[in-house]
Short mmCIF file of C-alpha atoms in Angstrom, two decimals:
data_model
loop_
_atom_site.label_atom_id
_atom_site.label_comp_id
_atom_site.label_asym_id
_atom_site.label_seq_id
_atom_site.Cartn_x
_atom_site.Cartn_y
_atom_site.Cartn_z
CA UNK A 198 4.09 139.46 65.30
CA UNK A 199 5.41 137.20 62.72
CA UNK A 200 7.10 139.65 59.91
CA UNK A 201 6.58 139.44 55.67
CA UNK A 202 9.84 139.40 53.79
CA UNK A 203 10.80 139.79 50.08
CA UNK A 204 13.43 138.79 48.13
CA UNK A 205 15.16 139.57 45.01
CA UNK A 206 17.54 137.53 43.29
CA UNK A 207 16.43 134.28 45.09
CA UNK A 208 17.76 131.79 42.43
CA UNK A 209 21.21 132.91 41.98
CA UNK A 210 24.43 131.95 43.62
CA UNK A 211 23.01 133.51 47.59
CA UNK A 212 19.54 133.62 47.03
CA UNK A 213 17.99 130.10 47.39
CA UNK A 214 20.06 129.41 50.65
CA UNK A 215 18.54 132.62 52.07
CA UNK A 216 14.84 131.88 51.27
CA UNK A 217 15.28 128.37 52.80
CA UNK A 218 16.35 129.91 56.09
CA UNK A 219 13.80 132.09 56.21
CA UNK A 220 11.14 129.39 55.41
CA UNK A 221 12.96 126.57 57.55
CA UNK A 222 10.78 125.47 60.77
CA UNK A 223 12.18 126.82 63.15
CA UNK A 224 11.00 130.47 62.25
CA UNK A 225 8.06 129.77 59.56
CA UNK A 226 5.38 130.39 60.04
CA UNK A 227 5.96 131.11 64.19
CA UNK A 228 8.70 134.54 63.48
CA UNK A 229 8.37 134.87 59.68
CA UNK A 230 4.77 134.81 57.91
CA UNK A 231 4.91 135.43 54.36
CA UNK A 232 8.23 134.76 52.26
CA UNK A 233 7.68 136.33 48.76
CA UNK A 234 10.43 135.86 45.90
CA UNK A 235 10.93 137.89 42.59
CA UNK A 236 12.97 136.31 39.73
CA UNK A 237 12.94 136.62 36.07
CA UNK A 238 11.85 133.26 35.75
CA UNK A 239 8.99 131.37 37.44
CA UNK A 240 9.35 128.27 36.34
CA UNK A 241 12.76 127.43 36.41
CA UNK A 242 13.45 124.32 38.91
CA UNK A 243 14.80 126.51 41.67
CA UNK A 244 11.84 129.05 41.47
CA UNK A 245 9.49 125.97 42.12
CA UNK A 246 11.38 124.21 44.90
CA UNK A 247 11.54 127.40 46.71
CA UNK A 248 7.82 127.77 46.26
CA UNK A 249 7.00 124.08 46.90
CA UNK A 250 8.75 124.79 50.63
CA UNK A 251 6.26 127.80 50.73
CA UNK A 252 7.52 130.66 48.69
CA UNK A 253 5.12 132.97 46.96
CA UNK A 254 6.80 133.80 43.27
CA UNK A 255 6.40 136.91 41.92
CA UNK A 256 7.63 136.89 38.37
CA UNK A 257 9.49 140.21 37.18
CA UNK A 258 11.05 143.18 38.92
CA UNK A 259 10.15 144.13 42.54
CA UNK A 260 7.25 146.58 42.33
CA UNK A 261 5.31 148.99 44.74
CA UNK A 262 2.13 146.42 44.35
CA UNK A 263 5.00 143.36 44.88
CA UNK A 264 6.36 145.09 48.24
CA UNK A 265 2.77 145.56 49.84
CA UNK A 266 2.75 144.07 53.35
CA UNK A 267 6.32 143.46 52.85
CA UNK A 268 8.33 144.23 56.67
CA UNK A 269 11.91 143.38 55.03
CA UNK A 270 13.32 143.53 51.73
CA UNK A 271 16.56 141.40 50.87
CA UNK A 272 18.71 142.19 47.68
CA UNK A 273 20.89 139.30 46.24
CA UNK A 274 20.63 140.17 43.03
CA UNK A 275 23.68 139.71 40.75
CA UNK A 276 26.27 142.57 40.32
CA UNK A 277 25.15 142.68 36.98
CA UNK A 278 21.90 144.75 37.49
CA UNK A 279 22.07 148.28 37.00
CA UNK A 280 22.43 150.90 39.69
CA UNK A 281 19.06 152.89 38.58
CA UNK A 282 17.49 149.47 38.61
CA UNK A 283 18.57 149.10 42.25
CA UNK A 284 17.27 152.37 42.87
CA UNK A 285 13.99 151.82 41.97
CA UNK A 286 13.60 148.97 44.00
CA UNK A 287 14.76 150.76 47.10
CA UNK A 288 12.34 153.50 46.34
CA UNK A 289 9.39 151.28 45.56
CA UNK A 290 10.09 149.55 48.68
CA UNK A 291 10.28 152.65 51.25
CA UNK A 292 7.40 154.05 49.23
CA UNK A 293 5.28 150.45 50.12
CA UNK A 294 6.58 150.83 53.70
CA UNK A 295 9.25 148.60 54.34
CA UNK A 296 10.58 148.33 57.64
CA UNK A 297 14.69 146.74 56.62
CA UNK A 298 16.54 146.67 53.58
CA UNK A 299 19.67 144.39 52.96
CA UNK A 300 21.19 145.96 50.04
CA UNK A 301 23.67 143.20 48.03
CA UNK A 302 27.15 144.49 49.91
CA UNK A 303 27.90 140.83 50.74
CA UNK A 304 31.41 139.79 50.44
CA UNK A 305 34.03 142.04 51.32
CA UNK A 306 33.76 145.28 53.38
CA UNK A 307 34.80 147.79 51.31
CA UNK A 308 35.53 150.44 54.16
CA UNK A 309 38.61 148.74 55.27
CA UNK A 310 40.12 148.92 51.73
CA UNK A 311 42.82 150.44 50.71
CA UNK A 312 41.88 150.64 47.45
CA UNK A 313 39.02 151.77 45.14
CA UNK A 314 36.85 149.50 42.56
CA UNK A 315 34.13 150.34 40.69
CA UNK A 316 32.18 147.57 41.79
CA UNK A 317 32.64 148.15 45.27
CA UNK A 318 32.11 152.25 44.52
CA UNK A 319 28.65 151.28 43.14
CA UNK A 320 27.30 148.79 46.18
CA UNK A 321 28.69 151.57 48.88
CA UNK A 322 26.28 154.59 46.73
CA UNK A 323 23.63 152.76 46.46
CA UNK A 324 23.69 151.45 49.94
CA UNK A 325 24.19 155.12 50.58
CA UNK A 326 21.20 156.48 48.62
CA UNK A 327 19.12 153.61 50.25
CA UNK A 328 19.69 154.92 53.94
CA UNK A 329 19.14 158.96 52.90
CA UNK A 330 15.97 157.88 51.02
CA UNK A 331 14.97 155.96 54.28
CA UNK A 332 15.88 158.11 57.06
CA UNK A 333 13.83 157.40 60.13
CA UNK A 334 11.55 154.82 57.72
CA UNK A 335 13.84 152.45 56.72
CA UNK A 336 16.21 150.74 58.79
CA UNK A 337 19.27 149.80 55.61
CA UNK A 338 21.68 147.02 57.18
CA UNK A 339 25.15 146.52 55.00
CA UNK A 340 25.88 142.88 55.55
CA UNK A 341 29.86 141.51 55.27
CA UNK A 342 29.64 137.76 55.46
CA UNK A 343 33.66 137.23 53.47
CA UNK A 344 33.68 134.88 51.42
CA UNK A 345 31.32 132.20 50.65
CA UNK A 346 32.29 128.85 51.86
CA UNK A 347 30.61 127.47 48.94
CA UNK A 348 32.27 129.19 46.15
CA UNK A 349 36.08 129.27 48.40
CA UNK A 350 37.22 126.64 45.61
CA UNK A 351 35.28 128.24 42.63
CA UNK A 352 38.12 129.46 40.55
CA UNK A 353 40.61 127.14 41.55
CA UNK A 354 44.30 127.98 40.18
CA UNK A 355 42.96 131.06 38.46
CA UNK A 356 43.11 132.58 42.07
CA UNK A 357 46.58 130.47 43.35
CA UNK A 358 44.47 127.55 45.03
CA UNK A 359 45.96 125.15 42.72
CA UNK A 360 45.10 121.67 44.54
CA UNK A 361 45.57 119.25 41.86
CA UNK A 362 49.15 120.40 41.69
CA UNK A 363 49.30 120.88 44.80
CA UNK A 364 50.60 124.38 45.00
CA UNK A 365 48.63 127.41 46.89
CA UNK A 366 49.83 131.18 45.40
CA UNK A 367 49.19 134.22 47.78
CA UNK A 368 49.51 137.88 46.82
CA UNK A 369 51.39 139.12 50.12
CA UNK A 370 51.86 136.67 53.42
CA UNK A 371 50.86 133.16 53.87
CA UNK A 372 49.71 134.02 57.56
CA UNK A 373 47.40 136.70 56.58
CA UNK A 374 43.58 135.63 57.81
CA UNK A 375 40.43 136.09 55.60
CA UNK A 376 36.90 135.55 56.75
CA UNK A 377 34.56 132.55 55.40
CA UNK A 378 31.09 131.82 55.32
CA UNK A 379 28.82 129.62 54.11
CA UNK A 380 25.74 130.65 52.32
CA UNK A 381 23.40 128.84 54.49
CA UNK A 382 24.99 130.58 57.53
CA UNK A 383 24.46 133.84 56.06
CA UNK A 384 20.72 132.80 55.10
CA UNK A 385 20.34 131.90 59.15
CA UNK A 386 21.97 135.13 59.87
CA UNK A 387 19.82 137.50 57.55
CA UNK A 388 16.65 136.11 59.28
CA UNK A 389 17.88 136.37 63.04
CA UNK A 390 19.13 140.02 61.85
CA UNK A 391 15.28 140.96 60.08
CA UNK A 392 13.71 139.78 63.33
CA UNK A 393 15.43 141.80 65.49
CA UNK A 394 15.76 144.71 63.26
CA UNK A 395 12.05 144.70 62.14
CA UNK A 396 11.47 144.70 66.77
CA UNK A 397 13.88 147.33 67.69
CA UNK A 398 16.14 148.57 64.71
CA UNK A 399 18.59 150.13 67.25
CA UNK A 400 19.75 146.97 68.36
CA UNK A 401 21.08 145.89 65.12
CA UNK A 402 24.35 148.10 63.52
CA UNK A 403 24.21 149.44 60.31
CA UNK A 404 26.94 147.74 59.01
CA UNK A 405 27.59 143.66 60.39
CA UNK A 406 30.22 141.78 59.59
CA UNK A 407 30.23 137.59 59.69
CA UNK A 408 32.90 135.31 60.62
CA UNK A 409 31.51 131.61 60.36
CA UNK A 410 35.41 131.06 59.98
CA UNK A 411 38.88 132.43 58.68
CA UNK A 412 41.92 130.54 57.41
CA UNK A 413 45.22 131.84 55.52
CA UNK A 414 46.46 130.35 52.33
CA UNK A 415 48.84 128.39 54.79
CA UNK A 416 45.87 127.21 56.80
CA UNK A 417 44.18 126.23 53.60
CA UNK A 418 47.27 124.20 52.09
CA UNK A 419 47.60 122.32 55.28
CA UNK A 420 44.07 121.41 56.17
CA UNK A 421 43.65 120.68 52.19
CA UNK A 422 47.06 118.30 52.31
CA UNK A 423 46.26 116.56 55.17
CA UNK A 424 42.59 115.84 53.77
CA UNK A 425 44.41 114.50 50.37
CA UNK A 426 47.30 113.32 52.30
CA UNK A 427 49.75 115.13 50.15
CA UNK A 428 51.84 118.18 50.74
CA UNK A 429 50.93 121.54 49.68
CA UNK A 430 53.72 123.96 48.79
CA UNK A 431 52.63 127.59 49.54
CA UNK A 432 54.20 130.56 47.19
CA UNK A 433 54.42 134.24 47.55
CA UNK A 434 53.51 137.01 45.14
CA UNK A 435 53.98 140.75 45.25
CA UNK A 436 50.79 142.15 46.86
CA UNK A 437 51.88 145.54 45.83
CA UNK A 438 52.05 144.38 42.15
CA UNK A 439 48.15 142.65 42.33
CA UNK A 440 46.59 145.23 43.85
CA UNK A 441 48.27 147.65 41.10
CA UNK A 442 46.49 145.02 38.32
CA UNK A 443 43.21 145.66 39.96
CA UNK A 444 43.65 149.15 39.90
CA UNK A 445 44.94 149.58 36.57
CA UNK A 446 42.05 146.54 35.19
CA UNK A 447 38.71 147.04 37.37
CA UNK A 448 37.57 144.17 35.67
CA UNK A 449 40.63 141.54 36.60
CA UNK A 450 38.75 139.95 39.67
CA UNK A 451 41.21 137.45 39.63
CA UNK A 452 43.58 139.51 40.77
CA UNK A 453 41.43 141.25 43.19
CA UNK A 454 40.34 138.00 44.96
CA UNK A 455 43.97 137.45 45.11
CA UNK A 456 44.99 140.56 46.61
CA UNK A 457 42.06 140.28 49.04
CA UNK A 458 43.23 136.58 50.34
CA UNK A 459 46.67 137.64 51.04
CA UNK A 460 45.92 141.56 51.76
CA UNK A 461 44.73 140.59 55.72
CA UNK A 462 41.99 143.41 54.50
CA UNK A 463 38.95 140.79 54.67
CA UNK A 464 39.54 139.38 58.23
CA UNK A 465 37.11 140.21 60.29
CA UNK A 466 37.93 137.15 63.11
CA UNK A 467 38.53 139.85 65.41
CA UNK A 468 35.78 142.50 64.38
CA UNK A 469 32.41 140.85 63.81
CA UNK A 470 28.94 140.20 64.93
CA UNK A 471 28.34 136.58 65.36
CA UNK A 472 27.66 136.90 68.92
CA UNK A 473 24.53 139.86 68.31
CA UNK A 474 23.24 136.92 65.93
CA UNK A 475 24.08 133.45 67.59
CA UNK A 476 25.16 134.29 71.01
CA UNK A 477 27.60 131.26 71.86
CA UNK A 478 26.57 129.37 68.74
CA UNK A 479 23.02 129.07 70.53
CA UNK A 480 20.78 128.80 67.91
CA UNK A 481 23.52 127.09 65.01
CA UNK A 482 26.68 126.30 64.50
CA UNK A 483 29.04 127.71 62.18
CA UNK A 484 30.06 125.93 59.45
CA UNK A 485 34.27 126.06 59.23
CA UNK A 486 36.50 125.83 56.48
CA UNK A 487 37.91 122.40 57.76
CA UNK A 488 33.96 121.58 57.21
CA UNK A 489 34.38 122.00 54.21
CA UNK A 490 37.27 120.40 53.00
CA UNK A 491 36.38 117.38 54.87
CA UNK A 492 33.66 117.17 52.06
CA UNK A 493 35.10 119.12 49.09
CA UNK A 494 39.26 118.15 49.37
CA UNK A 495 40.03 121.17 48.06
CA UNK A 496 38.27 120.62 44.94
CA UNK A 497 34.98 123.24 43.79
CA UNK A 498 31.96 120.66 43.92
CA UNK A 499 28.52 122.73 43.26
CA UNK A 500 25.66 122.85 45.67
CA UNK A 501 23.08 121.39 44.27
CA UNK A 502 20.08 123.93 43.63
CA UNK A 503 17.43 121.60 45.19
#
């Protein structure tokens, strides 16, 4: 039976990717029925692409009424929202009967750190309070999908990937691997994950990592130079000194993505669950960093919205 999804934050950085994959024909209407989105604003231009492709918008805060029929409930909404708001989402949800939650733990997985941020702290309690409210109701999956391919350019030389000047900066070794992927991956891999979830929640882990692809800072500076065709020079930092700035400054994120490019702690090439979701690269292919950079040349370019 084709299953009823929600989703909240759907026209931020994550969110309209993720609605598109679970509207895209290939599972609409056939494995997915109804796709519902909440967002603060209706009208803004993403809110009515997604609904022209077949969204229903729900304008506001996810409510009990909102999450009626709903099977799965995603959460991209931004760091920004209070925990108690989370919360009462959650709750709302299991009350209204929901089958899976994806609480917003994308990016890094926060169990292999060695480290704490408050941040982090927050997604791993709520996630936490999510799966004691829903025990034996709701099925809560923790998804770890890296970094977004997207955004891998975002801050440029405020995180050591310097490409005009063609110098790369890593916290710790050059060689050290961290995991990529893209945000319409992740979209694809949310709705293969709800459909098997919502028909036989054992066979999907609590926690799943994604690897659409991992590079080092040395991988980066040489696929990036050879795009350009220019030379890269890679440089070292003290990893021991940027993790200390993150712990002493919560807030320095800079310094955190730093320390968790060159830390080794967000490779998960080795340790993932592509195959559960795309045996073989079956249903879609990943897209890689070299992807990428054939397109971008090391240089942030945003994704258009529509």
């Amino acid at each position: 039976m084709p299953i009823n999804v929600a989703i909240a934050g759907a026209t931020g950085h994550l969110g309209p990717n993720v609605v598109r994959a679970f509207l895209d024909p290939s599972v609409h209407p056939s494995r997915v029925h109804r796709v519902v989105i909440f967002t603060r604003t209706a009208t803004s231009a993403t809110a009515q692409d997604l609904k022209a492709r077949g969204a229903e918008v729900i304008e506001g805060a996810p409510t009990l009424e909102g999450f009626n029929g709903i099977d799965v409930f995603v959460n991209v909404l931004s760091d920004r929202v209070p925990p108690d708001a989370r919360d009462t989402y959650i709750r709302a949800a299991i009350e209204a009967g929901v089958k899976v939650y994806f609480p917003n733990d994308f990016v890094a997985d926060p169990r292999g750190f060695d480290f704490q941020h408050p941040v982090y702290n927050m997604k791993v309690a709520h996630s936490k309070a999510a799966r004691e409210l829903g025990s034996g109701k709701t099925k809560v999956i923790s998804v770890y999908p890296g970094q977004f391919l997207e955004y891998l350019f975002g801050a440029g030389a405020m995180v050591g990937l310097d490409t005009l000047n063609r110098t790369y900066t890593v916290a710790g070794q050059p060689a050290n691997k961290f995991s990529v992927t893209s945000t319409a991956d992740i979209g694809l891999a949310l709705t293969r994950l709800s459909v098997l979830a919502v028909e036989n929640p054992a066979s999907v882990p609590d926690h799943v990592r994604l690897s659409g692809d991992a590079v080092s800072i040395a991988d980066l500076a040489k696929l990036v130079g050879e795009a350009r065709g220019e030379t890269i020079e890679v440089k070292t930092t003290d990893a021991a000194e940027t993790k200390q700035k993150v712990i002493d400054n919560p807030a320095d994120l800079l310094s955190l993505i730093k320390y968790i490019f060159g830390s080794g702690l967000m490779d998960f090439s080795n340790e993932n669950d592509n195959e559960l979701i795309n045996p073989g690269e079956s249903l879609w292919k990943w897209k890689t960093v070299a992807d990428a950079v054939k397109e971008n040349k090391g240089i942030y370019r945003p994704t258009p919205t529509n």
